[in-house]
Short mmCIF file of C-alpha atoms and ligand atoms in Angstrom, two decimals:
data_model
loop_
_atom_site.label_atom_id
_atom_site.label_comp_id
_atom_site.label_asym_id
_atom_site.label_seq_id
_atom_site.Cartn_x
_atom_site.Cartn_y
_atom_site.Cartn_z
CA UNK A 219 -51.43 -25.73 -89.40
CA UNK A 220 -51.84 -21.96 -88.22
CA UNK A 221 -48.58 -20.34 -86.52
CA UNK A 222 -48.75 -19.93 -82.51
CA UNK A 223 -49.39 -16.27 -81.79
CA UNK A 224 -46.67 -14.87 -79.34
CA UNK A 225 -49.33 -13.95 -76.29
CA UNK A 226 -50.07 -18.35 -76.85
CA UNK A 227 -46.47 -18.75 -76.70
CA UNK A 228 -45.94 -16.66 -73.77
CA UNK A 229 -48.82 -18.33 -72.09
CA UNK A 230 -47.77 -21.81 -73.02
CA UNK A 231 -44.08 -21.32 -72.02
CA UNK A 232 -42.73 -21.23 -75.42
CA UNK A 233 -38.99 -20.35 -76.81
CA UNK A 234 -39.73 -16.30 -78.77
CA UNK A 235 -37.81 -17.63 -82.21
CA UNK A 236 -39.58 -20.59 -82.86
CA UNK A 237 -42.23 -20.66 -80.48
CA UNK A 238 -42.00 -24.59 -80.28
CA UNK A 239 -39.76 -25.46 -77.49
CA UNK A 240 -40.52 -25.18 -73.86
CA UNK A 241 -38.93 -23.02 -71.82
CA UNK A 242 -38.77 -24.44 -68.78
CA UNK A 243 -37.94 -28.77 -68.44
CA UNK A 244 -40.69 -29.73 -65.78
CA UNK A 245 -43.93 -28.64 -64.81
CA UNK A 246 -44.50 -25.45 -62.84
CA UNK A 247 -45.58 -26.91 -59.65
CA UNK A 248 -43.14 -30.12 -59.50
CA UNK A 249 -41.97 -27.24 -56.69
CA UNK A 250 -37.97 -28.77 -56.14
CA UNK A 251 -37.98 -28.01 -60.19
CA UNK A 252 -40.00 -25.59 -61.30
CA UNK A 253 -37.41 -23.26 -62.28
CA UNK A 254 -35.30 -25.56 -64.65
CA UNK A 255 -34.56 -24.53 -67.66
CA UNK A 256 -33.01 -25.80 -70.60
CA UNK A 257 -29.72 -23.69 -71.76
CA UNK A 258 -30.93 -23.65 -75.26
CA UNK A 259 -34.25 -24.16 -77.00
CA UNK A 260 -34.86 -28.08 -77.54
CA UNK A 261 -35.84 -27.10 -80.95
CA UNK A 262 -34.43 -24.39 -82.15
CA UNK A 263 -30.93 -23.93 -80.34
CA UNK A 264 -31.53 -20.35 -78.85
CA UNK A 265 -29.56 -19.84 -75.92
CA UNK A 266 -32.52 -18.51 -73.66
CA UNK A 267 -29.94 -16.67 -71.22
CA UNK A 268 -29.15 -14.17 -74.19
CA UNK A 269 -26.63 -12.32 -71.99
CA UNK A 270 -24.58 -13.14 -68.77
CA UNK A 271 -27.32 -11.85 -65.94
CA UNK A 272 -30.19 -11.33 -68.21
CA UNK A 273 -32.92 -12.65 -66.21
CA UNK A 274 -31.92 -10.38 -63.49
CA UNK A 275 -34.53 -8.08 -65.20
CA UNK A 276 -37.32 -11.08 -64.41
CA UNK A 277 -37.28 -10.00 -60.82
CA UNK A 278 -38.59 -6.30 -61.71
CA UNK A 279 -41.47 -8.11 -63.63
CA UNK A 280 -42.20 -10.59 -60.83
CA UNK A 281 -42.08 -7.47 -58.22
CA UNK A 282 -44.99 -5.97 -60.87
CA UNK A 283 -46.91 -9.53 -60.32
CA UNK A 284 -46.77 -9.32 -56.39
CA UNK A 285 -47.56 -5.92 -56.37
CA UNK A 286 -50.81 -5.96 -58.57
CA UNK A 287 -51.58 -9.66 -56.69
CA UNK A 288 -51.55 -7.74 -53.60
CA UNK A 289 -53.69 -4.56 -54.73
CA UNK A 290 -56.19 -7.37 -56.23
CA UNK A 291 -56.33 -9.47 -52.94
CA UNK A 292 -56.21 -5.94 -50.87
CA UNK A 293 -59.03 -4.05 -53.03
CA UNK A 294 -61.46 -8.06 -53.46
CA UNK A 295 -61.40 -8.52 -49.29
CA UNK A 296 -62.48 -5.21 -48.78
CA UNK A 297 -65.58 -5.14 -50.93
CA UNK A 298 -65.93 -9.16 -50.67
CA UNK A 299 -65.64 -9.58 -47.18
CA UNK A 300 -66.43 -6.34 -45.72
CA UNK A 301 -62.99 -4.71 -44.70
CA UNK A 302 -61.49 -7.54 -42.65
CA UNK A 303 -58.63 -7.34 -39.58
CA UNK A 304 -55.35 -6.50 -41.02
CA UNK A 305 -54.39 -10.29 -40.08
CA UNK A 306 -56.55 -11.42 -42.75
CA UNK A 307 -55.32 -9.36 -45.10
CA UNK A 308 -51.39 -10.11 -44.55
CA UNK A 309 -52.73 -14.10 -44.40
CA UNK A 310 -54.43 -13.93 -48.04
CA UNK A 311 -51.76 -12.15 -49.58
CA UNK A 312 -49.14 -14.21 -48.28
CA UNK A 313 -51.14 -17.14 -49.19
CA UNK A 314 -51.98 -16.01 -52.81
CA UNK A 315 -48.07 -15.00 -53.50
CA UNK A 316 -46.82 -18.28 -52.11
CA UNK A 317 -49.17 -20.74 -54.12
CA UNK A 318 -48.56 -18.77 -57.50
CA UNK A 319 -44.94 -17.91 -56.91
CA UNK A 320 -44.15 -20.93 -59.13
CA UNK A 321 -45.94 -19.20 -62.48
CA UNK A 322 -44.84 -15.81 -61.29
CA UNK A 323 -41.07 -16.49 -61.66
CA UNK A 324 -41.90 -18.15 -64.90
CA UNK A 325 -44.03 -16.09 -66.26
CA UNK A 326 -41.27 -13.45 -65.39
CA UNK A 327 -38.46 -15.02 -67.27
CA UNK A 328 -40.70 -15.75 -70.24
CA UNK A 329 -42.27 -12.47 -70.30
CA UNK A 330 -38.59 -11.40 -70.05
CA UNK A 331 -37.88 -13.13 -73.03
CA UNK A 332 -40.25 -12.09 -75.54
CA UNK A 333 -40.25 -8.91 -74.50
CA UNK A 334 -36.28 -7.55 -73.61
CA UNK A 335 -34.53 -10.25 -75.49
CA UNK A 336 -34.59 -8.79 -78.79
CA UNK A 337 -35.30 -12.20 -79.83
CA UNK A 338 -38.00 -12.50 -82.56
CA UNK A 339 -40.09 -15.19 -83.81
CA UNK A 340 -38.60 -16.56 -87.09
CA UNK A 341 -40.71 -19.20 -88.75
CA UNK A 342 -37.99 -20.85 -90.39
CA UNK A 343 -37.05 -22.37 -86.66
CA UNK A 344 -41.15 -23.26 -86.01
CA UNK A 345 -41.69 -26.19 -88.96
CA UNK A 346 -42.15 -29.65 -88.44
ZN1 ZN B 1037 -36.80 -22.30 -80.06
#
């Protein structure tokens, strides 16, 4: 069976060491639980918060996400639908940002995982 690359396990919600367990215990739009997650990997044992406060970096990535969401939303209504009233503008973006907020704080802390955590995938932890 071929080994999960680390951009599927960061898309997939994946644990960085053994790229197996899930991240996060329910799905990302059950919306009073999207943000559960276990304390350790399910399969592996990591302890996902690898210091006291570490996904207090997540929120720098998530500000990233908003920000590009809104230059996207910004820069597609202009050319799309021909420079709309401000109105529409602050509507879409606050409409786009609410719906995905959900996979943006996820996508945050897992991002902020395999990235900052020093953690690295160790296929000892991934076999059957
Ligand atoms: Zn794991």
């Amino acid at each position: 069976m071929p080994r999960t690359s680390s951009l599927e396990a960061i898309v997939a919600s994946k644990c960085p060491r053994c790229r197996k367990g899930d991240v996060f215990s329910h799905s990302a739009y059950n919306l009073s639980k999207f943000d559960h997650m276990p304390a350790q990997c399910p399969v592996c044992g990591l302890y996902y918060e690898v210091e006291v406060g570490f996904f207090w970096g997540a929120m720098y990535i998530s500000y990233g996400f908003s920000v590009g969401i809104v230059v996207l939303v910004g820069v597609l209504l202009y050319y799309l639908a021909n420079d709309p009233p401000i109105w529409v503008y602050l509507a879409a973006v606050t409409a786009v940002v609410l719906v995905t907020t959900p996979l943006l704080f996820r996508y945050a802390r897992v991002l902020m995982l395999h990235l900052f955590s020093g953690v690295k995938f160790d296929p000892s932890y991934s076999r059957d």
